[in-house]
Coordinates of C-alpha atoms in Angstrom, one line a residue:
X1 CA 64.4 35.2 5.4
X2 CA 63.9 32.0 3.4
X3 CA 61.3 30.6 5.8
X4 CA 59.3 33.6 5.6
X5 CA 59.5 33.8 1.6
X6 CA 58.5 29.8 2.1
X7 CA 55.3 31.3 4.1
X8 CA 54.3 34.1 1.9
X9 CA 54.8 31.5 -1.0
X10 CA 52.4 28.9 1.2
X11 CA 49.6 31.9 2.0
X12 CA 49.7 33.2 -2.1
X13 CA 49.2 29.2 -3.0
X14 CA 46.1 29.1 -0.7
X15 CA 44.7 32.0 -1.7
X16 CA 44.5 30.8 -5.2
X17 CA 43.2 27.1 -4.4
X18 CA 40.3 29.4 -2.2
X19 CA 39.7 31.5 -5.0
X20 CA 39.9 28.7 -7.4
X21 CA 38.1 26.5 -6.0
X22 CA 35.3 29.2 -4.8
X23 CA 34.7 29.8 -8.5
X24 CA 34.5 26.4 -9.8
X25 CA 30.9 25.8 -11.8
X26 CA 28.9 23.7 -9.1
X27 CA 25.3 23.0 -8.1
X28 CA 23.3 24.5 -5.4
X29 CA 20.2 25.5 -4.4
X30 CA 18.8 28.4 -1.6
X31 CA 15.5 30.0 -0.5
X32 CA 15.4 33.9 0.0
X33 CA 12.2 36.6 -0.4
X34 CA 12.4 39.5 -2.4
X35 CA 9.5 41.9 -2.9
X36 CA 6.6 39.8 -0.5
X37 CA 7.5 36.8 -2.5
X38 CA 9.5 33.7 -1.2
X39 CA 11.9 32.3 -3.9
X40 CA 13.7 29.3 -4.4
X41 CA 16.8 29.7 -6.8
X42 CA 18.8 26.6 -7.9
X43 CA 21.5 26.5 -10.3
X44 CA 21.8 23.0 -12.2
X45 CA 25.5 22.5 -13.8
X46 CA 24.5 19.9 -16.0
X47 CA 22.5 22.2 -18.4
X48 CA 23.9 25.4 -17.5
X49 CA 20.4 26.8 -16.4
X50 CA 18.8 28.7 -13.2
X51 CA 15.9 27.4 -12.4
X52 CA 13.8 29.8 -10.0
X53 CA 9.9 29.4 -8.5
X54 CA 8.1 32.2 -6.6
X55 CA 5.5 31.8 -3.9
X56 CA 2.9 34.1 -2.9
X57 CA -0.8 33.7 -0.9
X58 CA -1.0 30.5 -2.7
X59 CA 0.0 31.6 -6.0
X60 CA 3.5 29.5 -8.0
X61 CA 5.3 31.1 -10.9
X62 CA 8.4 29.3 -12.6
X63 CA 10.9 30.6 -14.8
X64 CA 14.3 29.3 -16.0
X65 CA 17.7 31.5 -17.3
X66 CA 20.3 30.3 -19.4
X67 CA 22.9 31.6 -18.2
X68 CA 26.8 30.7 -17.4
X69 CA 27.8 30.3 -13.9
X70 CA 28.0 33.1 -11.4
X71 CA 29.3 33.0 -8.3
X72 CA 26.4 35.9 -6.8
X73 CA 23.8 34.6 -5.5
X74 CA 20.1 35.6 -4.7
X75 CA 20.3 36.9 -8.5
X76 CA 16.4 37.8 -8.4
X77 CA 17.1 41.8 -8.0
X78 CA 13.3 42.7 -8.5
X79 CA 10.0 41.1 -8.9
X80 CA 7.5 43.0 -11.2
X81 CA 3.7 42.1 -10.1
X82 CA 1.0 43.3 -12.4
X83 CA -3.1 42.2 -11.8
X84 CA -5.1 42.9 -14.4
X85 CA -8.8 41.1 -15.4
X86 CA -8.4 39.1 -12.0
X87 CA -5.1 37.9 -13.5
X88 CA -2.0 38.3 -11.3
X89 CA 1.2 38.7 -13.7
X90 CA 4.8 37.9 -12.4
X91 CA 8.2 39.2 -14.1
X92 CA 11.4 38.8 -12.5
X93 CA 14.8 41.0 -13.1
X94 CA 17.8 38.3 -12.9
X95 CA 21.4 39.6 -13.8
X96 CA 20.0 43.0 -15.4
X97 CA 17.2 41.4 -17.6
X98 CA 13.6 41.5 -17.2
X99 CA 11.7 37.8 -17.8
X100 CA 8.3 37.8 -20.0
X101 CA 5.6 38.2 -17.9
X102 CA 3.4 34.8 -16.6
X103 CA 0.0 35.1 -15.3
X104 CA -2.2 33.1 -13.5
X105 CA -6.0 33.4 -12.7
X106 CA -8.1 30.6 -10.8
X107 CA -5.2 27.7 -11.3
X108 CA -4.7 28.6 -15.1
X109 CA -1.8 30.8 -16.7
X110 CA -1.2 32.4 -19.7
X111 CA 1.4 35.0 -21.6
X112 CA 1.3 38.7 -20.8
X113 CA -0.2 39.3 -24.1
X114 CA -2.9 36.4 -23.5
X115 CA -3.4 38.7 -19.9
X116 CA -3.3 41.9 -22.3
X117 CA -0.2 43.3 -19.7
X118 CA 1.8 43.2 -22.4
X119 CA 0.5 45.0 -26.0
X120 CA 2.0 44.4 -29.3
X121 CA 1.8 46.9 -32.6
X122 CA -0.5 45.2 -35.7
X123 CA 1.8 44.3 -38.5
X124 CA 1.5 45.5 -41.8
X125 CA 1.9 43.7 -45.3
X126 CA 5.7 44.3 -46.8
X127 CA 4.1 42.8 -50.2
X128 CA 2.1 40.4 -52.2
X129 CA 3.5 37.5 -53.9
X130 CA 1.1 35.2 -55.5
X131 CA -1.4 35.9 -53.6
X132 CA 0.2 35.6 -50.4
X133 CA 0.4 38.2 -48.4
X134 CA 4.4 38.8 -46.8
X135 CA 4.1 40.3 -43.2
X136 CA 7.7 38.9 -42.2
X137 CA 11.1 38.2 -44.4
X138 CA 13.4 37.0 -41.4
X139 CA 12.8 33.7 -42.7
X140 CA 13.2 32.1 -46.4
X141 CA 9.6 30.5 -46.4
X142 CA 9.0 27.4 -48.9
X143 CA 5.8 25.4 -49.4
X144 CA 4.7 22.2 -51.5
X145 CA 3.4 22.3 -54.9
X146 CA 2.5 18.6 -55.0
X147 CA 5.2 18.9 -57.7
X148 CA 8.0 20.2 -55.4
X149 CA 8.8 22.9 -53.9
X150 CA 7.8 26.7 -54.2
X151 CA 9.7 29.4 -52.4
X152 CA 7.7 32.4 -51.6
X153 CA 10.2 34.8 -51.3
X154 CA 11.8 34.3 -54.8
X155 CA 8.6 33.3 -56.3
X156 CA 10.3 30.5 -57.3
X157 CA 9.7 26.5 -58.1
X158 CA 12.0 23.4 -57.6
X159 CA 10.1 20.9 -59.1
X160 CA 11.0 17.1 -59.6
X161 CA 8.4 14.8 -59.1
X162 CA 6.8 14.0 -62.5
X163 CA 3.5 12.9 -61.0
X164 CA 1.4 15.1 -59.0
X165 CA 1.6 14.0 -55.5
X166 CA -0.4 15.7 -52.4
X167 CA 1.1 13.7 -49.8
X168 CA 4.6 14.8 -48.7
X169 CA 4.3 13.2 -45.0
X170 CA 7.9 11.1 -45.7
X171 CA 10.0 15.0 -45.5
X172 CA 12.5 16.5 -43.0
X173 CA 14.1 19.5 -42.3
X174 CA 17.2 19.4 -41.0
X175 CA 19.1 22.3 -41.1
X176 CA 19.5 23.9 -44.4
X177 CA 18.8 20.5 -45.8
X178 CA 15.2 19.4 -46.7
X179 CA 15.0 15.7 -47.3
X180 CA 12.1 14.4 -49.4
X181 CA 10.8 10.9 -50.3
X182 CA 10.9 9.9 -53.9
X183 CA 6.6 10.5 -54.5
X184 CA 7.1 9.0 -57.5
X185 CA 7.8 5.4 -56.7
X186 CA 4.7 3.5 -55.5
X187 CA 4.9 1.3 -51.8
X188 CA 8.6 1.6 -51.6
X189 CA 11.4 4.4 -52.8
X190 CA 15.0 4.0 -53.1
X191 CA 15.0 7.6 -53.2
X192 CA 15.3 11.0 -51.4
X193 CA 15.5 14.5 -53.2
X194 CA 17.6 16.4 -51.4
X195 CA 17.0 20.4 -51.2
X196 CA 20.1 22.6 -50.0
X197 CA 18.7 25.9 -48.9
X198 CA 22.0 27.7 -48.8
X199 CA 22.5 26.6 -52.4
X200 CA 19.0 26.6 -53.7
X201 CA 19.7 23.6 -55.0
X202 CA 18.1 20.0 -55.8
X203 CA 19.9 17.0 -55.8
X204 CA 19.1 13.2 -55.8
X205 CA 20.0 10.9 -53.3
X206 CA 19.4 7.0 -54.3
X207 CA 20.6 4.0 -52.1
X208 CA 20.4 0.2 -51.9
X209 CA 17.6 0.0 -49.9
X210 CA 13.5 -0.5 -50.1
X211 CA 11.8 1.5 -47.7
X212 CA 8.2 1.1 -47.1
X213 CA 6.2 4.7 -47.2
X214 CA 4.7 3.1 -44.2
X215 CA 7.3 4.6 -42.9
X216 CA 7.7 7.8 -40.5
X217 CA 10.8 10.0 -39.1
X218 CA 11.8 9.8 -35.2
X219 CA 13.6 12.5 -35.3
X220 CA 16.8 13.4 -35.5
X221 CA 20.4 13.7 -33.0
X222 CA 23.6 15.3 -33.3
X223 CA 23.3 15.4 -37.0
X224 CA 21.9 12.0 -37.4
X225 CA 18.3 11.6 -38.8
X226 CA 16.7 8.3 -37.9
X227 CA 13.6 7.1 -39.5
X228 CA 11.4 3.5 -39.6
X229 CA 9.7 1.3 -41.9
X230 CA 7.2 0.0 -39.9
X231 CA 6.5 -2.7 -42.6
X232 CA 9.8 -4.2 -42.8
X233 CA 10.3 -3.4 -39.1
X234 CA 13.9 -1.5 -40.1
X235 CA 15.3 1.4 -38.4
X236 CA 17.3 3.7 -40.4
X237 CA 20.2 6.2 -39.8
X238 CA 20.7 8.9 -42.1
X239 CA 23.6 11.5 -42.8
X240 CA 22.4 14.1 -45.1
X241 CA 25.8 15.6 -45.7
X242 CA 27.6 12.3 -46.5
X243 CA 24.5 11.2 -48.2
X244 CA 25.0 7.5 -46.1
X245 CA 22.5 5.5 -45.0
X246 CA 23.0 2.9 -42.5
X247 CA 20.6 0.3 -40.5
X248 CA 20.2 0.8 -36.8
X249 CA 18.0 -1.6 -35.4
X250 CA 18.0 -5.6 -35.2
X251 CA 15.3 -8.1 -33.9
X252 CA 16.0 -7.0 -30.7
X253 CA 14.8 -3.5 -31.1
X254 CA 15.7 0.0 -32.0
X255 CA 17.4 3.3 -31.2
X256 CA 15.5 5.7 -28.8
X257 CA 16.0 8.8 -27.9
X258 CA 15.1 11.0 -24.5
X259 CA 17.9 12.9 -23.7
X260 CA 19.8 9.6 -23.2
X261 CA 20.3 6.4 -25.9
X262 CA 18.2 3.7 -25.1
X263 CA 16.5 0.6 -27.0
X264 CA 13.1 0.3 -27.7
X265 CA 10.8 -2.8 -29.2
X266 CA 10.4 -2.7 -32.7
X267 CA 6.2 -3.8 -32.2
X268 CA 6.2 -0.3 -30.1
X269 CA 7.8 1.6 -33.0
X270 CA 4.8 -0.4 -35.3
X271 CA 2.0 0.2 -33.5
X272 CA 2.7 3.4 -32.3
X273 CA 4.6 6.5 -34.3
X274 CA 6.8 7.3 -31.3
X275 CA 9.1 10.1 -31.5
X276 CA 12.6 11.4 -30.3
X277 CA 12.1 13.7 -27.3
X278 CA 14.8 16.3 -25.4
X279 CA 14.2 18.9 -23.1
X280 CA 14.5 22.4 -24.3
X281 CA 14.4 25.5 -22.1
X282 CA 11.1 26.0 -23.8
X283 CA 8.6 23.3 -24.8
X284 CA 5.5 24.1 -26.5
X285 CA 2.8 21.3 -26.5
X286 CA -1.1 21.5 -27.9
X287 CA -3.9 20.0 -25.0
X288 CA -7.0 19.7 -26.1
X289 CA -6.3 21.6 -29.3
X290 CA -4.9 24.5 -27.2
X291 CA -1.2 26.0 -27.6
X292 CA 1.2 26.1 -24.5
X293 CA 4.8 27.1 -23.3
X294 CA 6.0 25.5 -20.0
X295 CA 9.5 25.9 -18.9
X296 CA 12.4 23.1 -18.8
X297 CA 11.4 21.5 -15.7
X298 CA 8.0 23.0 -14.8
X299 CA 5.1 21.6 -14.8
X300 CA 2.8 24.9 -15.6
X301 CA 1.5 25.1 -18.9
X302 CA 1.1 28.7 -20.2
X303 CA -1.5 29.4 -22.6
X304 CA 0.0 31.8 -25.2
X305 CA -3.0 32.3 -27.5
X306 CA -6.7 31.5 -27.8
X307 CA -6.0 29.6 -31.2
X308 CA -7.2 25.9 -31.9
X309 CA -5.1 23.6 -34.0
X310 CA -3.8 19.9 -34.4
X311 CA -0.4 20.6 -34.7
X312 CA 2.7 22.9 -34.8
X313 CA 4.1 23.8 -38.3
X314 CA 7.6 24.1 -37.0
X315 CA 9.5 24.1 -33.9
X316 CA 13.2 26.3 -34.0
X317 CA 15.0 26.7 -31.0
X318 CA 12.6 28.4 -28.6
X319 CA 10.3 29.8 -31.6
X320 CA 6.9 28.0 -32.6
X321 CA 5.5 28.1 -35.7
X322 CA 2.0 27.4 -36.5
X323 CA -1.7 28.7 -39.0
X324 CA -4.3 30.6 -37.2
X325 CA -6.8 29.6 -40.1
X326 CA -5.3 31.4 -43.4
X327 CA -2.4 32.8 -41.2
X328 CA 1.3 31.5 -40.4
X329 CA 2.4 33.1 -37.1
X330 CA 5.4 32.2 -35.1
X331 CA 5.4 32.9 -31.1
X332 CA 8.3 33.4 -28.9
X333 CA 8.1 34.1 -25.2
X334 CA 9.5 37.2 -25.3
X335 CA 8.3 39.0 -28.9
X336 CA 4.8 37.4 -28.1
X337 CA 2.7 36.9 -31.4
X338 CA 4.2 37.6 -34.9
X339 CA 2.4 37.3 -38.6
X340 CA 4.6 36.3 -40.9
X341 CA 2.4 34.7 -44.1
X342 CA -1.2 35.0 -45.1
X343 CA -2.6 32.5 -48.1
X344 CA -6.8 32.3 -48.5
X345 CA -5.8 28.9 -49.6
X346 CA -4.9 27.8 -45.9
X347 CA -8.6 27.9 -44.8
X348 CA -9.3 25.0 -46.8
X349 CA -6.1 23.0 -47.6
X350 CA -3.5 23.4 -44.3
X351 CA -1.9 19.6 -44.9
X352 CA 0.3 21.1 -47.4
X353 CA 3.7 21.2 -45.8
X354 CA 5.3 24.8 -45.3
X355 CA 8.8 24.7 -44.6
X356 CA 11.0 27.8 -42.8
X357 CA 14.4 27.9 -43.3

């Protein structure tokens, strides 16, 4: 009786290490078809994402789910085909949600809405404040006054520069803070005014240091935002919160960022502004004055509308943010276009920061 109670025991404690073990969060990678098209899923532990591409009579399509592990595999239940305009669209069904469609047409792609698959309703004006004209209010929208700051929404001011100042390059959004340089100093500050969103509330922020406004933000990581002074050759590492400031680079070089710390010379960081970088499941870039999506790891650049601009207002998350002449919009893959601000004044005068919290 005891050796067979010993057995059982023995059997039960395999069965778990099988079943533990069979579940455990791992990388792998497997081809299957599904629908005419061939398919190559892989699962990458690291960032917690599957990554799948499609084949068909010469024609790729890439897509990428965040998702937590599952032990099922071949997750693609259903691939969606549309052709429209000589454009071929692709959508794919993975664990019981349908992807945004991506079309393709003599080597190019674009959105479903770009491919007019996909149709969206016109949006109407919610109400005029200062003459700007409110499509949108999921987002507290600020912009600058050469004074301060103005938010829309409240049709409010936070003033606290005492000379007018157009230029507001030296500011960062970070979170619900929006750090400012002091405009009021000339060459060098010793400054930032501080704007808490959550509060509404401006505060001052003075330290030890010079800094050149030859100066520009890298970016910022894990809380941290790091900027240089490209005339004193000084990186600098700054905690909001704490309202610290701390020196981060020596004659050897400076902090870098691009998904992993590195060092970086400090003539670079002169000569060239040269940002923090980090892969995001989407990344939206501008060629040749053109907007684009492409997915973590693909190299396919999707056209999401005919628009030409220099740069993006704001990036948040996977959400883009950017004027279409008098008109803020914000695009996300799976909304497609959204109007959220017109101001006539934007046709001649777009430097002015606008800030969307």
């Amino acid at each position: 009786m005891k050796r067979l109670v010993g057995f059982c025991l023995f059997i039960i404690v395999l069965i778990c290490l099988f079943l533990l073990f069979s579940k455990r969060t791992k990388d792998y990678e497997l081809d299957y078809e599904e629908d005419g098209y061939t398919i190559t899923e892989k699962f990458v532990k690291e960032d917690k994402n599957y990554y799948f591409n499609l084949g068909k009579d010469g024609r790729t399509f890439d897509f990428v789910v965040n998702h937590k592990y599952s032990t099922k595999r071949r997750i693609v239940s259903k691939v969606d085909e549309v052709s429209k305009d000589d454009y071929t669209c692709v959508s794919i069904k993975v664990f019981k949600e349908s992807l945004p469609y991506v079309c393709t047409k003599d080597g190019n792609y674009v959105d479903g809405y770009v491919a007019n698959v996909v149709s969206k309703d016109e949006e109407k004006v919610l109400k005029n404040i200062s003459k700007i004209a409110v499509y949108n209010e999921d987002y507290d929208y600020y912009i600058w006054n050469g004074h301060g700051i103005s938010s829309i929404l409240d049709n409010k001011e936070y003033n606290f520069l005492k000379n007018e100042s157009y230029d507001n390059n030296l500011s960062y959004q970070l979170g619900s803070y929006l750090l400012i340089a002091d405009y009021d100093s000339t060459r060098e500050f010793s400054k930032f005014y501080v704007f808490n969103q959550k509060e509404k509330k401006i505060s001052e922020w003075a330290f030890d240091y010079k800094i050149s406004f030859n100066s520009y933000f890298m970016g910022d990581v894990d809380g941290f935002i790091y900027l240089f002074d490209k005339k004193n050759k000084v990186q600098y590492k700054l905690n909001v919160e704490k309202a610290s400031i701390t020196i981060t680079s020596d004659n050897e070089g400076a902090l870098y960022y691009n998904n992993l710390w590195d060092t970086i010379g400090l003539n670079k960081l002169v000569y060239n502004n040269i940002y923090f970088e980090g892969t995001r499941l989407i990344n939206y870039s501008i060629k040749d004055n053109k907007v684009y999506y492409n997915y973590q790891l693909s190299d396919k650049h999707i056209l999401f509308d005919e628009v030409e601009i220099d740069a993006f207002v704001d990036i948040h998350e996977n959400d883009v943010f950017y004027l279409k002449k008098d008109t803020l919009l914000r695009y996300n893959i799976k909304t497609g276009i959204t109007k959220l601000l017109s101001y006539f004044e934007w046709n001649f005068s777009s430097s002015n920061k606008i800030f969307i919290f």
